[in-house]
Amino acid sequence: MSVDVAGPERYNTEKLAELEKHIDNQVVDRTYQLDANLALLRLYQYQPSRINLNKLLRLLVKALMQLPSRDFQTCLYLVPDHVQAEEAVANLVMLARHLESCRFKDFWAAVEIQRELLNSVPGFYDAVRSYSVQVLTTTFQRISKTTLSELLKLDGMGLDTLVSAKCKSAGWSIAPETSGSVIILPKTEENHPKAKQSKDTKHIGLNQVMKMAAI
């Protein structure tokens, strides 16, 4: 269920309570409405004394779950500096930077500082792993299960289930010569770039080659 924030309604301070409740609804229902969340942040800008830090943090977590979109940075831009200096917000920004920079091991090493908040938002870790898999698929042609486990903070049956699902739906496969320890990822333009032919040499004919050879 979405909230109408079209036109002048987005600046109606009487909608603040409704928009805050909508944050909780998005968390429970696993939905997401960026325009409503931005409307809430703008109302907080106009009435900083009414900022609810708990609602704000949950809003930012939902935005972070949208990676690789820039929603988190878009939302953060509307958060006043003094609120960004709050420890809980600053910690969340640090985690976001780890993810945005693809420092996945650093993210998992630091996640404990916001464990309670992140655990309160269903689907957060699944969203992070989904984003991580997108990045890894465009980066690697092959990856060991050990490395994948470390980057996704997933092992045992959880890791096996993910790999099996990707083999069925995303073109992953197991390198047969590795006894299941290495995963082959599908070729993409990013992880398997084609050699580009130089414009200067593309149309060089036999006569030109002969002339250059004679120099």
Coordinates of C-alpha atoms in Angstrom, one line a residue:
M1 CA 0.0 0.0 0.0
S2 CA 1.4 3.4 -1.0
V3 CA 0.9 6.9 0.4
D4 CA -0.1 9.7 -1.8
V5 CA 2.6 12.4 -1.8
A6 CA 1.8 14.1 -5.1
G7 CA 1.7 17.8 -5.5
P8 CA 1.6 20.1 -2.4
E9 CA 0.6 17.2 -0.2
R10 CA 4.2 16.2 0.2
Y11 CA 4.8 19.4 2.1
N12 CA 1.8 19.0 4.4
T13 CA 3.2 18.7 8.0
E14 CA 0.0 16.9 9.0
K15 CA 1.2 13.9 7.0
L16 CA 4.3 13.4 9.1
A17 CA 2.7 10.9 11.4
E18 CA 1.2 9.0 8.4
L19 CA 4.6 8.9 6.6
E20 CA 6.4 7.7 9.8
K21 CA 3.8 4.9 10.1
H22 CA 4.4 4.1 6.5
I23 CA 8.0 3.4 7.2
D24 CA 7.0 0.7 9.7
N25 CA 4.5 -0.7 7.1
Q26 CA 7.3 -0.9 4.5
V27 CA 9.4 -2.8 6.9
V28 CA 6.7 -5.3 7.9
D29 CA 5.3 -5.8 4.4
R30 CA 8.7 -5.8 2.7
T31 CA 7.6 -3.0 0.4
Y32 CA 9.4 0.2 -0.6
Q33 CA 8.2 3.7 -1.6
L34 CA 11.1 6.1 -2.3
D35 CA 8.9 9.2 -3.0
A36 CA 7.1 8.8 0.3
N37 CA 10.3 8.4 2.2
L38 CA 11.8 11.5 0.6
A39 CA 8.7 13.4 1.5
L40 CA 9.2 12.4 5.2
L41 CA 12.8 13.5 5.1
R42 CA 11.8 16.9 3.6
L43 CA 9.3 17.3 6.4
Y44 CA 12.0 16.5 8.9
Q45 CA 14.1 19.3 7.3
Y46 CA 11.3 21.8 7.9
Q47 CA 10.7 20.5 11.5
P48 CA 14.0 19.2 12.8
S49 CA 12.7 19.0 16.3
R50 CA 10.3 16.3 15.2
I51 CA 12.9 14.0 13.8
N52 CA 12.3 10.4 15.0
L53 CA 15.7 8.8 14.9
N54 CA 14.3 5.3 14.9
K55 CA 12.1 5.9 11.9
L56 CA 15.0 7.7 10.1
L57 CA 17.3 4.8 10.6
R58 CA 14.8 2.2 9.3
L59 CA 14.2 4.5 6.3
L60 CA 17.9 4.5 5.6
V61 CA 18.2 0.8 5.9
K62 CA 15.4 0.3 3.4
A63 CA 17.2 2.7 1.0
L64 CA 20.4 0.8 1.5
M65 CA 18.6 -2.4 0.5
Q66 CA 18.1 -0.9 -3.0
L67 CA 21.8 -1.1 -4.0
P68 CA 23.1 -0.7 -6.6
S69 CA 20.6 2.2 -6.9
R70 CA 21.7 5.5 -5.3
D71 CA 18.7 5.7 -3.1
F72 CA 20.8 5.7 0.1
Q73 CA 22.8 8.6 -1.0
T74 CA 19.7 10.5 -2.2
C75 CA 18.1 10.0 1.2
L76 CA 21.3 10.9 3.1
Y77 CA 21.6 14.2 1.3
L78 CA 18.3 15.3 3.0
V79 CA 19.5 14.3 6.5
P80 CA 20.8 17.3 8.5
D81 CA 24.5 17.3 9.3
H82 CA 23.9 17.2 13.1
V83 CA 21.7 14.1 12.6
Q84 CA 24.4 12.4 10.4
A85 CA 26.8 12.9 13.3
E86 CA 24.7 10.7 15.5
E87 CA 26.6 7.5 16.2
A88 CA 23.9 5.2 14.9
V89 CA 23.6 7.1 11.6
A90 CA 27.4 7.5 11.2
N91 CA 27.7 3.7 11.7
L92 CA 25.1 3.0 9.0
V93 CA 26.9 5.4 6.6
M94 CA 30.1 3.5 7.2
L95 CA 28.5 0.2 6.4
A96 CA 27.0 1.7 3.3
R97 CA 30.4 2.9 2.1
H98 CA 31.8 -0.6 2.6
L99 CA 29.0 -2.0 0.3
E100 CA 29.2 0.8 -2.2
S101 CA 33.0 0.2 -2.5
C102 CA 32.5 -3.5 -2.7
R103 CA 34.5 -4.1 0.5
F104 CA 32.2 -7.0 1.5
K105 CA 34.5 -8.5 4.0
D106 CA 34.8 -5.2 5.8
F107 CA 31.1 -4.9 5.8
W108 CA 30.5 -8.2 7.4
A109 CA 33.3 -7.5 9.9
A110 CA 31.6 -4.3 11.0
V111 CA 28.0 -5.3 10.8
E112 CA 27.8 -6.2 14.5
I113 CA 27.7 -2.5 15.5
Q114 CA 24.3 -2.2 14.0
R115 CA 23.1 -5.8 14.3
E116 CA 20.0 -5.0 16.4
L117 CA 18.8 -2.4 13.8
L118 CA 19.6 -4.5 10.8
N119 CA 17.9 -7.6 12.3
S120 CA 14.7 -5.5 12.8
V121 CA 14.4 -5.0 9.0
P122 CA 13.4 -8.3 7.3
G123 CA 15.2 -9.1 4.1
F124 CA 18.1 -6.8 4.7
Y125 CA 20.8 -9.5 4.6
D126 CA 19.2 -11.2 1.6
A127 CA 19.2 -7.8 -0.2
V128 CA 22.9 -7.3 0.6
R129 CA 23.8 -10.8 -0.7
S130 CA 21.8 -10.2 -3.8
Y131 CA 23.7 -7.0 -4.5
S132 CA 27.0 -8.7 -3.7
V133 CA 26.2 -11.5 -6.2
Q134 CA 25.5 -8.9 -8.9
V135 CA 28.9 -7.4 -8.3
L136 CA 30.7 -10.7 -8.2
T137 CA 29.0 -11.9 -11.4
T138 CA 30.3 -8.8 -13.3
T139 CA 33.8 -9.2 -11.8
F140 CA 34.8 -12.8 -11.9
Q141 CA 34.7 -15.6 -14.4
R142 CA 35.5 -18.2 -11.7
I143 CA 35.3 -18.0 -8.0
S144 CA 36.0 -20.6 -5.3
K145 CA 33.2 -21.5 -2.9
T146 CA 35.6 -20.5 0.0
T147 CA 35.9 -17.0 -1.4
L148 CA 32.2 -16.8 -2.1
S149 CA 31.4 -17.9 1.4
E150 CA 33.6 -15.2 2.9
L151 CA 32.2 -12.4 0.7
L152 CA 28.6 -13.4 1.4
K153 CA 29.0 -14.5 5.0
L154 CA 27.2 -17.7 4.1
D155 CA 28.2 -21.3 4.5
G156 CA 26.9 -24.8 4.8
M157 CA 23.4 -25.5 3.6
G158 CA 22.8 -21.8 3.1
L159 CA 25.6 -21.4 0.6
D160 CA 24.8 -24.7 -1.1
T161 CA 21.2 -23.6 -1.6
L162 CA 22.2 -20.3 -3.1
V163 CA 24.7 -21.9 -5.5
S164 CA 22.2 -24.6 -6.5
A165 CA 19.5 -21.9 -7.2
K166 CA 22.0 -19.8 -9.3
C167 CA 23.0 -22.9 -11.3
K168 CA 19.3 -23.4 -12.2
S169 CA 18.4 -19.8 -12.8
A170 CA 21.4 -17.7 -13.5
G171 CA 23.8 -19.8 -15.6
W172 CA 26.2 -20.7 -12.8
S173 CA 28.0 -24.1 -13.0
I174 CA 30.4 -26.1 -11.0
A175 CA 33.9 -26.6 -12.5
P176 CA 34.0 -30.4 -13.0
E177 CA 37.7 -30.7 -12.3
T178 CA 37.5 -29.1 -8.9
S179 CA 35.3 -31.5 -7.0
G180 CA 32.7 -28.8 -6.5
S181 CA 35.1 -26.2 -5.0
V182 CA 35.1 -23.7 -7.9
I183 CA 32.1 -22.0 -9.5
I184 CA 32.1 -20.9 -13.1
L185 CA 30.1 -17.7 -13.6
P186 CA 28.4 -16.7 -16.8
K187 CA 30.2 -14.6 -19.3
T188 CA 29.3 -10.9 -19.3
E189 CA 30.7 -7.8 -21.1
E190 CA 32.3 -6.8 -17.8
N191 CA 34.0 -10.1 -16.8
H192 CA 34.8 -11.2 -20.3
P193 CA 35.7 -8.1 -22.3
K194 CA 36.3 -8.6 -26.0
A195 CA 39.5 -7.3 -27.6
K196 CA 38.8 -4.1 -29.5
Q197 CA 40.2 -3.7 -32.9
S198 CA 42.1 -0.4 -33.4
K199 CA 40.4 2.1 -35.8
D200 CA 43.9 2.7 -37.2
T201 CA 44.5 -1.0 -38.1
K202 CA 40.9 -2.1 -38.8
H203 CA 41.1 -1.5 -42.6
I204 CA 44.8 -2.1 -43.3
G205 CA 45.1 -4.1 -46.5
L206 CA 47.7 -6.5 -47.8
N207 CA 49.5 -3.8 -49.9
Q208 CA 49.8 -1.5 -46.8
V209 CA 51.2 -4.4 -44.8
M210 CA 53.8 -5.1 -47.5
K211 CA 54.8 -1.4 -47.6
M212 CA 55.2 -1.3 -43.8
A213 CA 57.2 -4.5 -43.8
A214 CA 59.5 -2.9 -46.4
I215 CA 60.3 0.2 -44.4

